[in-house]
């Protein structure tokens, strides 16, 4: 069964360091999402890609976060420099283009900033 | 602004019994979609069920059913015959519109379900 892949699963870093997360969506899924889930809350969208283009990054803290999907397939989310408040689960999801239904989520990357 | 409210931080249910998890939503868009996801302690979000705003029938998927009351703006999840493996966090989410350019999901704060043997 096709799945969304993410790595690493866990990341511990010190504040002011740079971190990067990787996501490989389900093959054929043109739409890719990065969500951030703070402990005790529901996920919140950071950025949405349609192929290689950003569709929505209104909630992405652009002074420290960046995201790219250069060839319209896999994607990287970067934080530089990391802050204590960035500790969270980072979830990647994908869906078929124009899909009104299910978004398929990956296992997530749990980030701890010390 | 669109909003999802889950008022039950935690719920207990006995194994084999049914349980209802509450969800209310707020939107001014006549076209929207409602979702329920399950999140075990391992962290992944597992899709359970979907209801479109124009769907006439309540959605069902195996032991999961969605009690959709449009006038009340509620979309409660009903799990029948609870199993120990159902213990997890459950999130209600909403997507506005027809899934055009932007179809992000707005999530509630979740309900932690514990199934007791």
Coordinates of C-alpha atoms in Angstrom, one line a residue:
Chain A
X1 CA 0.0 0.0 0.0
X2 CA 1.4 3.4 -1.0
X3 CA 2.4 5.6 1.9
X4 CA 3.8 9.1 2.6
X5 CA 7.4 8.8 3.8
X6 CA 9.0 11.2 6.2
X7 CA 12.5 11.3 7.7
X8 CA 13.8 11.6 10.3
X9 CA 11.2 10.3 12.6
X10 CA 12.8 12.0 15.6
X11 CA 15.1 15.0 15.8
X12 CA 16.7 16.6 18.8
X13 CA 18.6 19.8 18.3
X14 CA 19.8 22.8 20.2
X15 CA 18.3 26.2 19.7
X16 CA 19.9 28.3 17.0
X17 CA 20.8 25.2 15.0
X18 CA 19.4 24.4 11.6
X19 CA 17.2 21.4 11.0
X20 CA 15.6 19.9 7.9
X21 CA 12.8 17.5 7.4
X22 CA 12.1 15.4 4.3
X23 CA 8.8 14.2 2.8
X24 CA 8.1 11.9 -0.1
X25 CA 4.4 11.9 -1.0
X26 CA 2.4 9.1 -2.5
X27 CA 3.3 8.7 -6.2
X28 CA 1.0 10.7 -8.4
X29 CA -0.1 13.1 -5.7
X30 CA 0.3 16.6 -7.0
X31 CA -0.6 18.3 -3.7
X32 CA 1.6 18.2 -0.7
X33 CA 1.1 19.8 2.7
X34 CA 3.3 20.5 5.7
X35 CA 1.4 20.7 9.1
X36 CA 2.8 21.5 12.5
X37 CA 1.2 20.0 15.5
X38 CA 2.1 21.4 18.9
X39 CA 1.5 19.1 21.9
X40 CA -2.1 19.1 22.9
X41 CA -3.4 20.8 19.8
X42 CA -4.6 19.8 16.3
X43 CA -2.3 20.2 13.3
X44 CA -2.0 23.6 11.6
X45 CA -1.1 24.0 8.0
X46 CA 2.3 25.6 7.4
X47 CA 2.5 25.3 3.6
X48 CA 0.7 23.7 0.7
X49 CA 2.3 22.9 -2.7
X50 CA 0.6 22.2 -5.9
X51 CA 3.3 20.4 -7.9
X52 CA 6.3 22.7 -7.3
X53 CA 4.4 25.9 -6.6
X54 CA 3.4 27.2 -3.2
X55 CA -0.4 27.6 -3.0
X56 CA -0.6 28.7 0.7
X57 CA 2.2 29.6 3.0
X58 CA 0.2 32.2 5.0
X59 CA 1.0 30.5 8.4
X60 CA 4.7 29.8 7.6
X61 CA 7.1 31.9 9.8
X62 CA 9.1 33.0 6.8
X63 CA 11.9 34.6 8.8
X64 CA 13.1 31.2 9.9
X65 CA 11.1 28.5 8.0
X66 CA 11.5 27.6 4.3
X67 CA 10.0 24.9 2.2
X68 CA 10.7 23.7 -1.3
X69 CA 9.5 21.1 -3.7
X70 CA 11.9 21.6 -6.5
X71 CA 10.8 18.8 -8.9
X72 CA 7.2 18.6 -7.8
X73 CA 7.8 15.3 -6.0
X74 CA 9.5 15.2 -2.6
X75 CA 9.8 18.2 -0.3
X76 CA 12.1 19.6 2.3
X77 CA 11.1 21.8 5.3
X78 CA 13.9 23.7 6.9
X79 CA 14.1 25.7 10.1
X80 CA 17.0 28.1 10.7
X81 CA 17.6 29.0 13.4
X82 CA 15.5 26.6 15.6
X83 CA 13.8 28.1 18.6
X84 CA 12.5 26.4 21.8
X85 CA 8.9 27.1 20.6
X86 CA 9.5 25.0 17.4
X87 CA 9.3 21.8 19.4
X88 CA 6.4 20.0 17.8
X89 CA 5.4 17.2 15.4
X90 CA 5.8 18.1 11.8
X91 CA 3.4 16.2 9.6
X92 CA 3.5 15.8 5.8
X93 CA 0.4 14.9 3.9
X94 CA -0.5 14.5 0.2
X95 CA -3.5 14.3 -1.9
X96 CA -4.6 14.0 -5.6
X97 CA -4.8 17.3 -7.4
X98 CA -8.2 18.9 -6.8
X99 CA -9.2 16.2 -4.4
X100 CA -12.0 17.2 -2.0
X101 CA -11.5 14.2 0.1
X102 CA -8.8 12.4 2.0
X103 CA -5.4 13.8 2.7
X104 CA -2.9 11.0 3.4
X105 CA -0.5 11.7 6.3
X106 CA 3.0 10.4 6.9
X107 CA 4.3 9.2 10.3
X108 CA 5.6 12.7 11.2
X109 CA 8.9 14.0 12.5
X110 CA 8.9 14.8 16.2
X111 CA 11.2 17.8 16.8
X112 CA 12.6 18.6 20.2
X113 CA 14.6 21.9 20.6
X114 CA 16.7 22.1 23.7
Chain B
X1 CA -13.6 32.6 10.3
X2 CA -13.9 28.8 10.0
X3 CA -13.5 26.9 13.3
X4 CA -13.8 23.4 14.7
X5 CA -14.8 22.8 18.3
X6 CA -14.3 19.6 20.2
X7 CA -15.5 20.1 23.7
X8 CA -14.5 16.7 25.1
X9 CA -10.8 16.6 26.1
X10 CA -11.1 13.0 27.1
X11 CA -13.6 10.1 27.1
X12 CA -13.8 6.7 28.6
X13 CA -15.7 3.8 27.1
X14 CA -16.0 0.1 27.9
X15 CA -14.9 -2.4 25.4
X16 CA -17.7 -3.5 23.0
X17 CA -19.8 -0.4 23.8
X18 CA -20.6 2.5 21.4
X19 CA -19.2 6.0 22.0
X20 CA -19.9 9.4 20.4
X21 CA -17.3 12.0 20.0
X22 CA -18.6 15.5 19.6
X23 CA -17.7 18.0 16.9
X24 CA -19.2 21.4 16.0
X25 CA -18.0 23.6 13.2
X26 CA -18.5 27.2 12.0
X27 CA -18.3 28.3 8.5
X28 CA -20.0 30.7 6.1
X29 CA -19.2 28.7 3.0
X30 CA -22.1 26.5 1.8
X31 CA -19.6 24.0 0.4
X32 CA -17.3 22.2 2.8
X33 CA -16.1 18.8 3.9
X34 CA -15.8 17.3 7.3
X35 CA -13.3 14.7 8.3
X36 CA -12.4 12.6 11.3
X37 CA -8.8 11.4 11.8
X38 CA -7.4 9.0 14.5
X39 CA -4.0 9.7 15.9
X40 CA -2.4 6.8 17.9
X41 CA 0.4 7.5 20.3
X42 CA 2.9 6.7 17.5
X43 CA 1.8 10.0 15.8
X44 CA 0.5 9.3 12.4
X45 CA -2.9 10.6 11.4
X46 CA -5.2 7.9 10.1
X47 CA -8.2 8.9 8.0
X48 CA -11.5 7.5 9.3
X49 CA -14.5 9.1 7.6
X50 CA -15.6 12.0 5.3
X51 CA -18.8 13.9 5.0
X52 CA -19.5 16.4 2.3
X53 CA -21.8 19.3 3.1
X54 CA -24.2 18.4 0.3
X55 CA -24.3 14.7 1.1
X56 CA -27.8 13.6 1.9
X57 CA -26.9 10.5 3.8
X58 CA -24.7 10.2 6.9
X59 CA -21.3 8.7 6.1
X60 CA -20.5 5.3 7.4
X61 CA -17.2 3.3 7.2
X62 CA -17.3 0.0 9.0
X63 CA -17.7 0.7 12.8
X64 CA -17.5 4.4 12.2
X65 CA -20.4 6.6 11.4
X66 CA -20.8 10.3 11.2
X67 CA -23.9 11.9 12.7
X68 CA -24.2 15.0 10.5
X69 CA -26.7 17.6 11.6
X70 CA -26.3 20.5 9.2
X71 CA -28.7 22.9 10.9
X72 CA -26.8 22.5 14.2
X73 CA -23.4 22.5 12.5
X74 CA -22.4 19.3 14.2
X75 CA -20.6 16.3 12.9
X76 CA -20.3 13.8 15.7
X77 CA -18.3 10.6 15.2
X78 CA -19.9 7.4 16.5
X79 CA -17.7 4.3 17.1
X80 CA -19.7 1.1 17.5
X81 CA -18.4 -1.9 19.4
X82 CA -15.3 -0.2 20.8
X83 CA -12.1 -2.2 20.7
X84 CA -8.9 -1.7 22.8
X85 CA -7.1 -0.6 19.7
X86 CA -9.5 2.3 19.4
X87 CA -7.7 4.1 22.2
X88 CA -6.2 7.1 20.6
X89 CA -6.6 10.8 20.0
X90 CA -9.4 11.7 17.6
X91 CA -9.5 14.9 15.5
X92 CA -12.4 16.5 13.7
X93 CA -11.4 18.6 10.7
X94 CA -13.0 20.8 8.1
X95 CA -12.1 21.8 4.6
X96 CA -13.9 24.8 3.0
X97 CA -14.8 25.0 -0.6
X98 CA -14.7 22.5 -3.5
X99 CA -11.0 21.6 -3.0
X100 CA -9.7 24.1 -5.4
X101 CA -6.5 25.9 -5.1
X102 CA -6.4 25.9 -1.3
X103 CA -8.0 23.0 0.5
X104 CA -6.2 23.0 3.8
X105 CA -7.8 21.3 6.8
X106 CA -8.8 23.1 9.9
X107 CA -8.5 20.8 12.9
X108 CA -10.1 20.8 16.3
X109 CA -8.1 20.3 19.5
X110 CA -9.0 16.6 19.7
X111 CA -10.6 14.1 22.0
X112 CA -8.5 11.5 23.8
X113 CA -10.5 8.2 23.9
X114 CA -9.6 5.4 26.3
X115 CA -11.2 2.1 25.8
X116 CA -11.4 0.0 29.0
X117 CA -11.4 -3.8 29.1

